[in-house]
């Protein structure tokens, strides 16, 4: 069983996820660099990442039910909940569970009388103190048995680009350190492809068109001719950043996307704005300037109507380029991801387009739509199995078209 620890570090988020080759996600832990205005300062973000890396790693291992075990000069990360489950199975009925809360996955065991068991700080914790004591004795016995562990982390994946140079360096550094000390393989994967792969895993999609809409990115991606390609993108700023910039104009605070969504629900009148689709691409700078001028002329404009109109225009533009890609490539599935994917109006526009075309639509919870380590782990496993050539360095401008992938 391949079990990968994946590191995400392309921008504001430093995240570690642990995933196995069946696609089970044991943990997905992160810290996010935040400023009042929402911009990412690359060096400051990298400083936070380097300071927090060890804490994120500890939490990812704990949440997954893995512990660090050292016998002699050998070090490994062992799936201790699995070892415990094996041990207990003829004495108790044991269920394995996963919490699905956003920002964190958490794996634990439930024994037959409802007692919960998890790992924290290299110890077994439980809702029953007596059982906890007994389990820790067993756990200490298990720890001496390095050769008999069936399941341990055996692949390190990291996000090698595209992204910000200073933050990419932090992730690659930790990945190499872990691969050396654990003596296991390492693979550098493409961040954009990882966003696609986690949507496919979650929705059980085979060959979708993906709309990735985050702060910095806005892209239409799909597999064609042996590689993932960018079929359309923003020619200037990402949709998330655009909404945040508008938010600054309107003093809405950061992040503005959710606030614009709320205001838009009460909007009634459609204010005409520029509609700027160029072939498969969009651009947003002109719309921003138009809105800025509109506000300069009329400070009493209804924020509800303006928010509503912004959403209707921008999301229609996005739906149009996605539909064009679907028609051109004859695809049967559409996936939506990135921070802006949380928007209900965008989801419903894409959904109706897909219903009209009788094709599938799917998105992912925020935990997997934002930058996350789980998607990097999962892509690492896929690439490892298909012998896709990753890179063992970093590339801040790494485009997916350059990567040959035999099938999806
Ligand atoms: P990411 O870069 O993937 O972390 O996404 C962050 C971006 O998503 C920010 O620009 C937010 O304003 C935007 N965002 C978050 N929630 C929503 C929402 N409900 N509607 C629109 N944009 C959103
Ligand atoms: Mg991203």
CSV table of C-alpha atoms and ligand atoms in Angstrom, one decimal:
chain,number,residue,atom,x,y,z
A,1,UNK,CA,0.0,0.0,0.0
A,2,UNK,CA,1.4,3.3,-1.0
A,3,UNK,CA,0.9,6.0,1.7
A,4,UNK,CA,2.1,9.5,0.8
A,5,UNK,CA,2.8,12.5,2.8
A,6,UNK,CA,2.3,15.6,0.6
A,7,UNK,CA,3.5,19.1,1.2
A,8,UNK,CA,1.7,22.2,-0.3
A,9,UNK,CA,3.5,25.5,-0.2
A,10,UNK,CA,3.0,27.5,-3.4
A,11,UNK,CA,1.7,30.7,-1.8
A,12,UNK,CA,-0.2,31.7,1.4
A,13,UNK,CA,-0.9,28.1,2.5
A,14,UNK,CA,1.5,25.6,4.1
A,15,UNK,CA,-0.3,22.3,4.3
A,16,UNK,CA,0.5,18.7,4.8
A,17,UNK,CA,-1.9,15.8,3.9
A,18,UNK,CA,-1.6,12.1,4.3
A,19,UNK,CA,-3.4,9.9,1.8
A,20,UNK,CA,-3.2,6.3,0.7
A,21,UNK,CA,-3.4,4.8,-2.8
A,22,UNK,CA,-7.1,3.9,-2.4
A,23,UNK,CA,-7.7,7.7,-2.1
A,24,UNK,CA,-8.4,7.6,1.7
A,25,UNK,CA,-7.5,10.9,3.2
A,26,UNK,CA,-6.1,10.5,6.8
A,27,UNK,CA,-5.3,14.1,7.5
A,28,UNK,CA,-5.1,17.5,5.8
A,29,UNK,CA,-3.6,20.1,8.0
A,30,UNK,CA,-2.6,23.7,7.3
A,31,UNK,CA,-1.5,27.2,8.3
A,32,UNK,CA,-2.5,30.2,6.2
A,33,UNK,CA,-0.5,33.4,5.9
A,34,UNK,CA,-3.0,36.2,6.4
A,35,UNK,CA,-2.9,40.0,6.2
A,36,UNK,CA,-5.6,42.6,6.6
A,37,UNK,CA,-5.7,43.4,3.0
A,38,UNK,CA,-5.2,39.8,1.8
A,39,UNK,CA,-2.2,40.3,-0.3
A,40,UNK,CA,0.6,37.6,0.0
A,41,UNK,CA,4.0,38.9,0.8
A,42,UNK,CA,6.3,36.1,-0.5
A,43,UNK,CA,9.1,36.5,2.0
A,44,UNK,CA,6.8,36.9,5.0
A,45,UNK,CA,4.7,34.0,3.9
A,46,UNK,CA,7.9,31.9,3.6
A,47,UNK,CA,8.9,32.9,7.1
A,48,UNK,CA,5.6,31.8,8.5
A,49,UNK,CA,5.9,28.5,6.6
A,50,UNK,CA,9.4,27.8,7.9
A,51,UNK,CA,8.4,28.5,11.5
A,52,UNK,CA,5.2,26.5,11.4
A,53,UNK,CA,6.3,23.5,9.2
A,54,UNK,CA,7.2,21.3,12.2
A,55,UNK,CA,3.9,22.0,13.9
A,56,UNK,CA,1.9,21.3,10.8
A,57,UNK,CA,3.9,18.1,10.3
A,58,UNK,CA,3.2,17.0,13.9
A,59,UNK,CA,-0.5,17.7,13.6
A,60,UNK,CA,-0.8,15.9,10.2
A,61,UNK,CA,0.8,12.8,11.7
A,62,UNK,CA,-1.3,13.0,14.9
A,63,UNK,CA,-4.5,13.5,13.0
A,64,UNK,CA,-3.7,10.6,10.7
A,65,UNK,CA,-3.0,8.3,13.6
A,66,UNK,CA,0.6,8.0,12.6
A,67,UNK,CA,3.6,8.2,14.9
A,68,UNK,CA,7.4,8.7,14.4
A,69,UNK,CA,9.2,5.6,15.5
A,70,UNK,CA,13.0,5.2,15.8
A,71,UNK,CA,14.7,1.9,16.3
A,72,UNK,CA,18.5,2.0,16.0
A,73,UNK,CA,19.3,4.4,13.3
A,74,UNK,CA,16.1,3.8,11.4
A,75,UNK,CA,13.2,6.3,11.5
A,76,UNK,CA,9.8,5.8,10.1
A,77,UNK,CA,6.2,7.2,10.2
A,78,UNK,CA,4.0,4.3,11.1
A,79,UNK,CA,0.3,4.0,10.8
A,80,UNK,CA,-0.1,3.1,14.5
A,81,UNK,CA,-3.9,3.2,14.5
A,82,UNK,CA,-3.9,0.4,11.9
A,83,UNK,CA,-1.4,-1.6,13.9
A,84,UNK,CA,-3.6,-1.1,17.0
A,85,UNK,CA,-6.7,-2.1,15.0
A,86,UNK,CA,-5.1,-5.3,13.9
A,87,UNK,CA,-4.2,-6.1,17.4
A,88,UNK,CA,-7.6,-5.4,18.9
A,89,UNK,CA,-9.8,-6.8,16.2
A,90,UNK,CA,-10.3,-10.2,17.8
A,91,UNK,CA,-11.0,-8.6,21.2
A,92,UNK,CA,-13.3,-5.8,20.2
A,93,UNK,CA,-15.3,-4.7,17.2
A,94,UNK,CA,-13.3,-1.8,15.8
A,95,UNK,CA,-14.6,0.8,13.4
A,96,UNK,CA,-12.3,3.2,11.6
A,97,UNK,CA,-13.7,6.7,11.3
A,98,UNK,CA,-12.8,10.0,9.7
A,99,UNK,CA,-13.9,13.4,10.8
A,100,UNK,CA,-14.8,15.6,7.9
A,101,UNK,CA,-14.5,19.0,9.4
A,102,UNK,CA,-13.1,21.8,7.2
A,103,UNK,CA,-9.4,22.5,7.6
A,104,UNK,CA,-8.8,19.2,9.3
A,105,UNK,CA,-9.3,15.6,8.7
A,106,UNK,CA,-9.0,13.5,11.7
A,107,UNK,CA,-8.9,9.7,11.9
A,108,UNK,CA,-9.8,7.6,14.9
A,109,UNK,CA,-11.1,4.3,16.0
A,110,UNK,CA,-14.3,3.4,17.8
A,111,UNK,CA,-14.4,0.3,20.0
A,112,UNK,CA,-17.6,-1.6,20.3
A,113,UNK,CA,-19.0,0.3,23.3
A,114,UNK,CA,-18.6,3.7,21.7
A,115,UNK,CA,-15.1,4.4,23.1
A,116,UNK,CA,-13.1,6.7,20.8
A,117,UNK,CA,-9.4,6.2,20.3
A,118,UNK,CA,-6.9,8.6,18.6
A,119,UNK,CA,-3.2,9.6,18.7
A,120,UNK,CA,-1.8,12.7,20.2
A,121,UNK,CA,1.8,13.5,21.0
A,122,UNK,CA,3.0,10.0,20.3
A,123,UNK,CA,0.5,8.6,22.7
A,124,UNK,CA,-2.9,6.9,22.4
A,125,UNK,CA,-5.7,9.0,23.8
A,126,UNK,CA,-9.2,7.8,24.5
A,127,UNK,CA,-12.5,8.8,25.9
A,128,UNK,CA,-12.1,6.0,28.5
A,129,UNK,CA,-9.1,6.3,30.9
A,130,UNK,CA,-8.8,2.7,31.8
A,131,UNK,CA,-8.8,1.6,28.1
A,132,UNK,CA,-6.3,4.4,27.4
A,133,UNK,CA,-3.9,2.9,29.9
A,134,UNK,CA,-4.2,-0.6,28.4
A,135,UNK,CA,-3.9,0.7,24.9
A,136,UNK,CA,-0.7,2.6,25.7
A,137,UNK,CA,0.9,-0.6,27.0
A,138,UNK,CA,0.1,-2.3,23.7
A,139,UNK,CA,1.3,0.8,21.9
A,140,UNK,CA,4.7,0.7,23.6
A,141,UNK,CA,5.0,-3.0,22.7
A,142,UNK,CA,4.1,-2.2,19.1
A,143,UNK,CA,6.8,0.5,18.9
A,144,UNK,CA,9.6,-2.0,19.4
A,145,UNK,CA,8.5,-4.0,16.4
A,146,UNK,CA,10.0,-1.9,13.5
A,147,UNK,CA,10.2,-4.8,11.1
A,148,UNK,CA,6.6,-5.9,11.4
A,149,UNK,CA,4.8,-2.7,10.5
A,150,UNK,CA,2.6,-3.2,7.5
A,151,UNK,CA,1.8,0.4,6.9
A,152,UNK,CA,4.1,3.3,7.0
A,153,UNK,CA,4.6,6.5,4.9
A,154,UNK,CA,6.6,5.4,1.9
A,155,UNK,CA,6.4,8.4,-0.5
A,156,UNK,CA,7.0,12.1,0.0
A,157,UNK,CA,5.2,14.4,-2.5
A,158,UNK,CA,5.6,18.1,-2.7
A,159,UNK,CA,4.2,21.0,-4.7
A,160,UNK,CA,7.1,22.0,-7.0
A,161,UNK,CA,5.3,24.8,-8.8
A,162,UNK,CA,3.8,27.0,-10.1
A,163,UNK,CA,4.1,29.3,-7.2
A,164,UNK,CA,6.1,31.8,-5.3
A,165,UNK,CA,9.8,31.1,-5.2
A,166,UNK,CA,10.4,31.7,-1.5
A,167,UNK,CA,7.5,29.6,-0.3
A,168,UNK,CA,8.2,26.8,-2.8
A,169,UNK,CA,11.7,26.6,-1.4
A,170,UNK,CA,10.4,25.9,2.1
A,171,UNK,CA,8.2,23.0,1.0
A,172,UNK,CA,10.9,21.4,-1.2
A,173,UNK,CA,13.4,21.7,1.7
A,174,UNK,CA,11.2,19.9,4.2
A,175,UNK,CA,10.3,17.3,1.5
A,176,UNK,CA,14.0,16.5,0.9
A,177,UNK,CA,14.8,16.4,4.6
A,178,UNK,CA,12.0,13.9,5.2
A,179,UNK,CA,12.9,11.8,2.2
A,180,UNK,CA,16.5,11.6,3.4
A,181,UNK,CA,15.8,10.8,7.0
A,182,UNK,CA,13.0,8.3,6.2
A,183,UNK,CA,15.0,6.9,3.3
A,184,UNK,CA,11.9,6.9,1.0
A,185,UNK,CA,11.2,8.2,-2.5
A,186,UNK,CA,10.3,11.8,-3.2
A,187,UNK,CA,8.3,13.3,-6.1
A,188,UNK,CA,7.7,16.9,-7.1
A,189,UNK,CA,4.2,17.4,-8.5
A,190,UNK,CA,2.5,20.2,-10.4
A,191,UNK,CA,0.2,22.3,-8.2
A,192,UNK,CA,-2.4,22.9,-10.9
A,193,UNK,CA,-2.7,19.2,-11.8
A,194,UNK,CA,-3.1,18.4,-8.1
A,195,UNK,CA,-6.1,20.7,-8.0
A,196,UNK,CA,-7.6,18.7,-10.9
A,197,UNK,CA,-6.8,15.3,-9.4
A,198,UNK,CA,-8.5,16.0,-6.1
A,199,UNK,CA,-11.7,17.1,-7.9
A,200,UNK,CA,-11.6,13.9,-9.9
A,201,UNK,CA,-11.1,11.8,-6.8
A,202,UNK,CA,-13.9,13.4,-4.8
A,203,UNK,CA,-16.4,13.3,-7.7
A,204,UNK,CA,-15.3,10.1,-9.2
A,205,UNK,CA,-14.7,11.9,-12.5
A,206,UNK,CA,-12.8,10.3,-15.3
A,207,UNK,CA,-12.0,13.1,-17.7
A,208,UNK,CA,-13.5,16.5,-16.7
A,209,UNK,CA,-13.1,20.1,-17.7
A,210,UNK,CA,-12.0,21.9,-14.6
A,211,UNK,CA,-12.6,25.5,-13.7
A,212,UNK,CA,-10.0,26.6,-11.1
A,213,UNK,CA,-10.9,29.9,-9.6
A,214,UNK,CA,-8.8,31.0,-6.6
A,215,UNK,CA,-7.3,34.3,-5.5
A,216,UNK,CA,-4.5,34.4,-8.0
A,217,UNK,CA,-5.6,31.7,-10.5
A,218,UNK,CA,-8.4,31.6,-13.0
A,219,UNK,CA,-8.0,28.7,-15.5
A,220,UNK,CA,-10.0,26.3,-17.5
A,221,UNK,CA,-8.0,23.0,-17.6
A,222,UNK,CA,-8.5,19.6,-19.3
A,223,UNK,CA,-6.7,16.6,-20.4
A,224,UNK,CA,-6.0,16.4,-24.2
A,225,UNK,CA,-3.4,14.7,-26.3
A,226,UNK,CA,-1.5,13.1,-23.4
A,227,UNK,CA,-1.3,16.1,-21.2
A,228,UNK,CA,-3.2,18.5,-19.1
A,229,UNK,CA,-3.6,21.8,-20.9
A,230,UNK,CA,-4.7,25.3,-20.0
A,231,UNK,CA,-7.6,26.0,-22.4
A,232,UNK,CA,-8.6,29.4,-21.1
A,233,UNK,CA,-7.4,31.7,-18.4
A,234,UNK,CA,-7.6,35.3,-17.1
A,235,UNK,CA,-5.4,37.6,-19.1
A,236,UNK,CA,-4.8,39.8,-16.0
A,237,UNK,CA,-5.9,39.1,-12.5
A,238,UNK,CA,-7.6,36.1,-10.9
A,239,UNK,CA,-11.3,36.2,-10.1
A,240,UNK,CA,-10.7,36.0,-6.3
A,241,UNK,CA,-8.3,38.9,-6.4
A,242,UNK,CA,-10.7,40.9,-8.5
A,243,UNK,CA,-13.5,40.4,-6.0
A,244,UNK,CA,-11.1,41.4,-3.2
A,245,UNK,CA,-10.1,44.5,-5.1
A,246,UNK,CA,-13.7,45.5,-5.5
A,247,UNK,CA,-14.1,44.8,-1.8
A,248,UNK,CA,-11.4,47.3,-1.1
A,249,UNK,CA,-13.3,49.9,-3.2
A,250,UNK,CA,-16.4,49.3,-1.3
A,251,UNK,CA,-14.7,48.9,2.1
A,252,UNK,CA,-16.0,45.4,2.6
A,253,UNK,CA,-12.9,43.9,4.3
A,254,UNK,CA,-11.0,40.8,3.3
A,255,UNK,CA,-11.9,38.3,1.9
A,256,UNK,CA,-14.6,40.2,-0.1
A,257,UNK,CA,-15.9,37.2,-2.2
A,258,UNK,CA,-18.3,35.9,0.5
A,259,UNK,CA,-19.5,39.4,1.4
A,260,UNK,CA,-20.2,40.2,-2.3
A,261,UNK,CA,-22.1,36.9,-2.5
A,262,UNK,CA,-24.3,37.8,0.6
A,263,UNK,CA,-25.0,41.3,-0.8
A,264,UNK,CA,-25.8,39.9,-4.2
A,265,UNK,CA,-28.6,37.8,-2.8
A,266,UNK,CA,-30.5,41.0,-2.1
A,267,UNK,CA,-29.7,42.7,-5.4
A,268,UNK,CA,-32.6,43.2,-7.9
A,269,UNK,CA,-31.5,45.5,-10.6
A,270,UNK,CA,-28.9,44.4,-13.2
A,271,UNK,CA,-26.4,47.2,-13.8
A,272,UNK,CA,-24.8,46.8,-17.2
A,273,UNK,CA,-21.0,46.2,-16.9
A,274,UNK,CA,-18.5,45.4,-19.6
A,275,UNK,CA,-18.5,41.7,-20.6
A,276,UNK,CA,-14.9,40.8,-21.6
A,277,UNK,CA,-14.5,37.3,-23.0
A,278,UNK,CA,-11.7,37.0,-25.6
A,279,UNK,CA,-12.0,33.6,-27.2
A,280,UNK,CA,-11.3,31.2,-24.4
A,281,UNK,CA,-9.9,33.9,-22.1
A,282,UNK,CA,-11.3,36.6,-19.9
A,283,UNK,CA,-10.0,39.8,-18.5
A,284,UNK,CA,-11.1,41.8,-15.6
A,285,UNK,CA,-9.0,45.0,-15.4
A,286,UNK,CA,-11.4,46.9,-17.6
A,287,UNK,CA,-14.4,45.9,-15.5
A,288,UNK,CA,-12.6,47.0,-12.4
A,289,UNK,CA,-11.9,50.5,-13.8
A,290,UNK,CA,-15.5,50.8,-15.1
A,291,UNK,CA,-16.8,50.0,-11.6
A,292,UNK,CA,-14.3,52.5,-10.0
A,293,UNK,CA,-15.6,55.2,-12.4
A,294,UNK,CA,-19.2,54.3,-11.7
A,295,UNK,CA,-18.6,54.7,-8.0
A,296,UNK,CA,-16.8,58.0,-8.4
A,297,UNK,CA,-19.8,59.3,-10.3
A,298,UNK,CA,-22.5,57.9,-8.0
A,299,UNK,CA,-21.6,57.2,-4.4
A,300,UNK,CA,-25.2,56.2,-3.6
A,301,UNK,CA,-25.2,53.2,-5.9
A,302,UNK,CA,-26.9,50.2,-4.3
A,303,UNK,CA,-24.2,47.8,-3.1
A,304,UNK,CA,-26.7,44.9,-3.4
A,305,UNK,CA,-27.4,45.7,-7.0
A,306,UNK,CA,-23.7,46.2,-7.8
A,307,UNK,CA,-22.7,43.0,-6.1
A,308,UNK,CA,-25.5,41.1,-7.9
A,309,UNK,CA,-24.4,42.6,-11.3
A,310,UNK,CA,-20.8,41.8,-10.7
A,311,UNK,CA,-21.6,38.2,-10.0
A,312,UNK,CA,-24.0,37.9,-12.9
A,313,UNK,CA,-21.4,39.3,-15.4
A,314,UNK,CA,-18.2,37.6,-14.1
A,315,UNK,CA,-19.8,34.2,-13.5
A,316,UNK,CA,-21.5,34.3,-16.9
A,317,UNK,CA,-18.1,35.0,-18.5
A,318,UNK,CA,-16.6,32.0,-16.7
A,319,UNK,CA,-19.5,29.8,-17.6
A,320,UNK,CA,-19.2,30.8,-21.2
A,321,UNK,CA,-15.5,29.8,-21.5
A,322,UNK,CA,-16.1,26.5,-19.6
A,323,UNK,CA,-19.0,25.7,-22.0
A,324,UNK,CA,-16.8,26.5,-24.9
A,325,UNK,CA,-14.1,24.1,-23.7
A,326,UNK,CA,-16.7,21.4,-23.0
A,327,UNK,CA,-18.2,21.7,-26.5
A,328,UNK,CA,-14.8,21.9,-28.2
A,329,UNK,CA,-13.3,18.9,-26.4
A,330,UNK,CA,-16.6,17.0,-26.1
A,331,UNK,CA,-16.2,16.3,-22.4
A,332,UNK,CA,-18.9,14.9,-20.2
A,333,UNK,CA,-17.9,16.2,-16.8
A,334,UNK,CA,-17.3,19.7,-15.3
A,335,UNK,CA,-15.5,20.2,-12.0
A,336,UNK,CA,-15.2,23.5,-10.1
A,337,UNK,CA,-12.5,24.3,-7.6
A,338,UNK,CA,-10.4,27.0,-5.8
A,339,UNK,CA,-11.6,29.4,-3.1
A,340,UNK,CA,-14.2,31.1,-5.3
A,341,UNK,CA,-15.8,27.6,-5.9
A,342,UNK,CA,-17.6,28.2,-2.6
A,343,UNK,CA,-19.9,30.7,-4.3
A,344,UNK,CA,-23.4,29.3,-4.7
A,345,UNK,CA,-24.3,31.5,-7.7
A,346,UNK,CA,-21.3,30.4,-9.7
A,347,UNK,CA,-22.1,26.8,-8.8
A,348,UNK,CA,-25.7,27.1,-9.9
A,349,UNK,CA,-24.8,28.8,-13.2
A,350,UNK,CA,-22.3,26.0,-14.1
A,351,UNK,CA,-24.8,23.4,-12.9
A,352,UNK,CA,-27.6,24.7,-15.2
A,353,UNK,CA,-25.2,24.8,-18.1
A,354,UNK,CA,-24.2,21.2,-17.4
A,355,UNK,CA,-27.9,20.1,-17.0
A,356,UNK,CA,-28.7,21.7,-20.3
A,357,UNK,CA,-25.9,19.7,-22.0
A,358,UNK,CA,-26.8,16.6,-20.0
A,359,UNK,CA,-23.3,16.3,-18.5
A,360,UNK,CA,-22.1,16.0,-14.9
A,361,UNK,CA,-21.2,18.8,-12.6
A,362,UNK,CA,-19.2,18.5,-9.3
A,363,UNK,CA,-17.3,20.6,-6.9
A,364,UNK,CA,-15.3,19.9,-3.7
A,365,UNK,CA,-15.6,21.1,-0.1
A,366,UNK,CA,-13.5,24.1,0.8
A,367,UNK,CA,-11.0,21.9,2.5
A,368,UNK,CA,-10.0,20.5,-0.9
A,369,UNK,CA,-10.8,23.5,-3.0
A,370,UNK,CA,-8.3,25.7,-1.3
A,371,UNK,CA,-4.6,24.8,-1.5
A,372,UNK,CA,-4.1,21.6,0.5
A,373,UNK,CA,-1.5,18.9,1.1
A,374,UNK,CA,-4.0,16.1,0.5
A,375,UNK,CA,-4.2,16.9,-3.2
A,376,UNK,CA,-0.4,16.9,-3.5
A,377,UNK,CA,-0.2,13.5,-1.8
A,378,UNK,CA,-2.8,12.0,-4.0
A,379,UNK,CA,-1.2,13.4,-7.2
A,380,UNK,CA,2.2,12.1,-6.0
A,381,UNK,CA,0.7,8.6,-5.7
A,382,UNK,CA,-0.9,8.8,-9.2
A,383,UNK,CA,2.3,10.0,-10.7
A,384,UNK,CA,4.4,7.4,-8.9
A,385,UNK,CA,2.2,4.6,-10.1
A,386,UNK,CA,2.2,5.9,-13.7
A,387,UNK,CA,5.9,6.7,-13.7
A,388,UNK,CA,5.1,10.3,-14.7
A,389,UNK,CA,8.2,12.3,-14.6
A,390,UNK,CA,8.0,14.9,-11.8
A,391,UNK,CA,10.8,17.2,-11.0
A,392,UNK,CA,13.2,17.1,-8.1
A,393,UNK,CA,13.7,20.8,-7.9
A,394,UNK,CA,11.1,23.7,-8.0
A,395,UNK,CA,9.8,25.7,-10.9
A,396,UNK,CA,7.8,28.9,-10.1
A,397,UNK,CA,6.4,29.0,-13.7
A,398,UNK,CA,5.8,25.3,-14.3
A,399,UNK,CA,3.0,24.9,-16.9
A,400,UNK,CA,1.1,21.6,-17.0
A,401,UNK,CA,1.4,21.3,-20.8
A,402,UNK,CA,5.1,20.2,-20.5
A,403,UNK,CA,4.2,17.1,-18.5
A,404,UNK,CA,3.4,14.0,-20.4
A,405,UNK,CA,0.8,11.8,-18.7
A,406,UNK,CA,-0.1,8.6,-20.6
A,407,UNK,CA,-3.8,8.4,-19.5
A,408,UNK,CA,-6.0,10.0,-17.0
B,1,LIG,P1,-7.8,30.8,-2.6
B,1,LIG,O1,-6.9,31.7,-3.3
B,1,LIG,O2,-8.1,29.5,-3.3
B,1,LIG,O3,-7.5,30.6,-1.1
B,1,LIG,O4,-9.3,31.6,-2.6
B,1,LIG,C1,-9.4,32.8,-1.9
B,1,LIG,C2,-10.3,33.7,-2.7
B,1,LIG,O5,-11.6,33.1,-2.8
B,1,LIG,C3,-10.5,35.0,-2.1
B,1,LIG,O6,-10.2,36.0,-3.2
B,1,LIG,C4,-11.9,35.1,-1.7
B,1,LIG,O7,-12.5,36.4,-1.9
B,1,LIG,C5,-12.6,34.2,-2.7
B,1,LIG,N1,-13.8,33.6,-2.1
B,1,LIG,C6,-14.0,32.9,-1.0
B,1,LIG,N2,-15.3,32.6,-0.8
B,1,LIG,C7,-16.0,33.1,-1.8
B,1,LIG,C8,-17.4,33.2,-2.2
B,1,LIG,N3,-18.3,32.6,-1.4
B,1,LIG,N4,-17.7,33.8,-3.3
B,1,LIG,C9,-16.7,34.4,-4.1
B,1,LIG,N5,-15.4,34.4,-3.8
B,1,LIG,C10,-15.0,33.8,-2.7
B,2,LIG,MG1,-4.0,26.9,-5.7
